[in-house]
PDB file of C-alpha atoms in Angstrom:
ATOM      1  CA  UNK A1270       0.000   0.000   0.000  1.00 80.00           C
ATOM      2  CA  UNK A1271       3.050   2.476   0.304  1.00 92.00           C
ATOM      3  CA  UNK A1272       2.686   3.279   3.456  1.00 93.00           C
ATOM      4  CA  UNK A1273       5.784   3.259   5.625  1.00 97.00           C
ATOM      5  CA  UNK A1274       5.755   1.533   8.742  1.00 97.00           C
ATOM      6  CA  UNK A1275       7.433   2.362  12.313  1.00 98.00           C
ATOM      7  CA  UNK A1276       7.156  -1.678  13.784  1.00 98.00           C
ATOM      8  CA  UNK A1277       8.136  -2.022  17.507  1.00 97.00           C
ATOM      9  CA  UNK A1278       7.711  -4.905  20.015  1.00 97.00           C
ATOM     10  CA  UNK A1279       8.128  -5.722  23.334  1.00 96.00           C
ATOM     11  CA  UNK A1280       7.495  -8.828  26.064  1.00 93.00           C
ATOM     12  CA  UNK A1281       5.756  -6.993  29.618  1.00 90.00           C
ATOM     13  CA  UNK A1282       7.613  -7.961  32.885  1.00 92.00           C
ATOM     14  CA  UNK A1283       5.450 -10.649  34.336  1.00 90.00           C
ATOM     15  CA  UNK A1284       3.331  -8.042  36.603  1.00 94.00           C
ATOM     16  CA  UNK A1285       3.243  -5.591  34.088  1.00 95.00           C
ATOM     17  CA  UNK A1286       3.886  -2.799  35.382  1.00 97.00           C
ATOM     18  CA  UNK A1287       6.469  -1.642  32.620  1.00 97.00           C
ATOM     19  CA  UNK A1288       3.589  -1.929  29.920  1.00 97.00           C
ATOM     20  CA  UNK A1289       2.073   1.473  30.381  1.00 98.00           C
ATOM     21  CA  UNK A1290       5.698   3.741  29.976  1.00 98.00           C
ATOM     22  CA  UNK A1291       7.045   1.429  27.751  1.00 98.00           C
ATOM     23  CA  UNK A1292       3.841   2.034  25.531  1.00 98.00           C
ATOM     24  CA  UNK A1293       4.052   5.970  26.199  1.00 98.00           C
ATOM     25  CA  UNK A1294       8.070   5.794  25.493  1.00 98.00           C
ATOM     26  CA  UNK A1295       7.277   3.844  21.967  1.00 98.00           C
ATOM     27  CA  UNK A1296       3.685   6.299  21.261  1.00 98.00           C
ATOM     28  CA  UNK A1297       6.496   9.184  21.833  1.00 98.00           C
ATOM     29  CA  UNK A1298       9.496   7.903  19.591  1.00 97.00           C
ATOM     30  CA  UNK A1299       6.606   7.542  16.807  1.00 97.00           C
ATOM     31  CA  UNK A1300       5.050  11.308  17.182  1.00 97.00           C
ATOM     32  CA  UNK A1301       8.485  12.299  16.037  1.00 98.00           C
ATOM     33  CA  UNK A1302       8.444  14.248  12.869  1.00 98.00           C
ATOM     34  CA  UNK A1303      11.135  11.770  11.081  1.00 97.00           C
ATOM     35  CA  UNK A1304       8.106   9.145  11.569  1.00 98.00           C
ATOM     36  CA  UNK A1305       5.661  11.400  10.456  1.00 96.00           C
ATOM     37  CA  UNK A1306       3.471   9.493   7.794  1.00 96.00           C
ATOM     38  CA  UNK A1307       3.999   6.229   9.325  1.00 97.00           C
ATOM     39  CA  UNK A1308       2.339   3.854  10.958  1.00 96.00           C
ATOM     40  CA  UNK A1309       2.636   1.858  13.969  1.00 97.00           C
ATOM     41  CA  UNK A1310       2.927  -1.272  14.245  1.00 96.00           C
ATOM     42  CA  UNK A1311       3.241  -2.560  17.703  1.00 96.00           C
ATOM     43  CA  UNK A1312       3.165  -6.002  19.086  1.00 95.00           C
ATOM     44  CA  UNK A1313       3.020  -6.691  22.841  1.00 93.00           C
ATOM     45  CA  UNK A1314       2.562  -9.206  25.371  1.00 92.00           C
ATOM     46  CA  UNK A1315       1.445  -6.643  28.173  1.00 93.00           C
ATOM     47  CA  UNK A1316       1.050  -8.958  31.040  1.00 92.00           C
ATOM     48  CA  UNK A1317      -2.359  -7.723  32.570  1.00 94.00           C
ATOM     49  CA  UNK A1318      -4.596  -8.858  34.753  1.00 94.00           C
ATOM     50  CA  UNK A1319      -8.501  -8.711  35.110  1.00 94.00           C
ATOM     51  CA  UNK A1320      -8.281  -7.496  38.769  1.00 94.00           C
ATOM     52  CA  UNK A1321      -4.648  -5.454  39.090  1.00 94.00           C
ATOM     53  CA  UNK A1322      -3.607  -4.549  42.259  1.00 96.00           C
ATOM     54  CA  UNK A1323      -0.602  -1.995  43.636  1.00 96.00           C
ATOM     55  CA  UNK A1324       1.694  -4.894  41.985  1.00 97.00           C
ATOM     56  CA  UNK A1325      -0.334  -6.433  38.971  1.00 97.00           C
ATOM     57  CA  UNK A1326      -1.549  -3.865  36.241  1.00 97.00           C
ATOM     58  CA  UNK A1327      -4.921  -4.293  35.413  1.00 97.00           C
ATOM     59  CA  UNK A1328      -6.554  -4.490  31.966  1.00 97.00           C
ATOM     60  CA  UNK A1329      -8.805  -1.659  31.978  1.00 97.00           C
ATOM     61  CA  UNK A1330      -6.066   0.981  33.203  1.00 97.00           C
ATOM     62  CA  UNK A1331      -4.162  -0.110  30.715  1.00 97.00           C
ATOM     63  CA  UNK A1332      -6.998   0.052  28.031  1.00 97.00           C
ATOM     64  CA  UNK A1333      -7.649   3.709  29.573  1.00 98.00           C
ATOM     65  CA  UNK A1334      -3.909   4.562  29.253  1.00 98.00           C
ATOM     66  CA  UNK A1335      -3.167   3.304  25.285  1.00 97.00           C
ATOM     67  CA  UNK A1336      -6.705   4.751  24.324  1.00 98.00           C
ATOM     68  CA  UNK A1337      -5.806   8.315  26.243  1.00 98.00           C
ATOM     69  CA  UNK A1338      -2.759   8.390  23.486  1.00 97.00           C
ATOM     70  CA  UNK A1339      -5.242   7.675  20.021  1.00 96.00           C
ATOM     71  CA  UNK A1340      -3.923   3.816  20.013  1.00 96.00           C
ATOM     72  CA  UNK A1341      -5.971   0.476  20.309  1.00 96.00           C
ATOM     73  CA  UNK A1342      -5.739  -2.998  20.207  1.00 94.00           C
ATOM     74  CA  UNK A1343      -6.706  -6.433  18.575  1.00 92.00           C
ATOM     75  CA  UNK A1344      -8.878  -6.886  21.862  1.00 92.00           C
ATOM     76  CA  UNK A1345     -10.811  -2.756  21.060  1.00 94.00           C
ATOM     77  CA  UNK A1346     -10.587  -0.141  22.825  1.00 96.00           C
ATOM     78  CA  UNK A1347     -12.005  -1.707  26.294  1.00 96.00           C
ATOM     79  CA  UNK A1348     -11.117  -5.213  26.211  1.00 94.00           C
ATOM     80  CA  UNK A1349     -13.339  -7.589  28.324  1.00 95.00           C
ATOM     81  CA  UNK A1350     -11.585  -8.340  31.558  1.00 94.00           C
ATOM     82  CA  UNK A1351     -12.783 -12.432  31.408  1.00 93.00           C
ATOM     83  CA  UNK A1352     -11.192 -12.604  28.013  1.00 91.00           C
ATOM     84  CA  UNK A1353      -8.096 -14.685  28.996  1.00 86.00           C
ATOM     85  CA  UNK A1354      -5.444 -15.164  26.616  1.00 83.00           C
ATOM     86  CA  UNK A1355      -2.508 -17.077  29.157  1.00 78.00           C
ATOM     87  CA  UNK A1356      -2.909 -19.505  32.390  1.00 75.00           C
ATOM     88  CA  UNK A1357       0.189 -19.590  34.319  1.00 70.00           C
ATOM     89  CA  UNK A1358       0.239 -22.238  36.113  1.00 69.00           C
ATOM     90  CA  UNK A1359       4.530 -23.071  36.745  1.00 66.00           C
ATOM     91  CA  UNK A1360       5.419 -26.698  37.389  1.00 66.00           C
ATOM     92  CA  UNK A1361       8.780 -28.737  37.809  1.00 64.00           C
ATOM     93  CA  UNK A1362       7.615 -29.890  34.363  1.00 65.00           C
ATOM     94  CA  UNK A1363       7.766 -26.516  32.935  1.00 58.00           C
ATOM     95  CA  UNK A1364      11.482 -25.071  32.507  1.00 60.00           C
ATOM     96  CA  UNK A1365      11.835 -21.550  32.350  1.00 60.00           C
ATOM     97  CA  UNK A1366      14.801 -20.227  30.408  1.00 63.00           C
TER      98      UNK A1366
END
């Protein structure tokens, strides 16, 4: 289609709580005028949670934060909280590297 893309990923700490600056620190790189006239692209595993807490991040703050900056997601703009996409559950069986 021509259009020039700015692509950018990133893998949330297992709470989360990086998801939200990271997000605002790639929405500001890509507001630059040498991106102007692209688009983002930006896949992320955010690590949220349907009920955050002071240590989890929750879904719907984080739906509130991307959609405060003119973003969305796959999921829309207010993803449903019972929507699960990952059960961790860690077992001697399951190596992490």
């Amino acid at each position: 289609d021509g259009v020039p893309y700015l692509i950018a990923s990133f893998h949330g700490d297992t709470n989360g709580l990086a998801t939200i600056p990271v997000v605002k620190a790639v929405h500001k790189l890509a507001a630059q005028p040498k991106f102007a006239g692209y688009e983002l692209l930006f896949g992320l595993d955010a690590n949220t949670y349907a009920k955050g807490s002071s240590s989890k991040q929750d879904v719907l703050q984080f739906a509130d934060a991307y959609t405060s900056l003119g973003l969305s997601s796959c999921w829309g703009d207010r993803p449903n909280p019972a929507n699960h996409t990952t059960f961790n559950a860690r077992t001697y069986l399951q190596p992490q590297l």
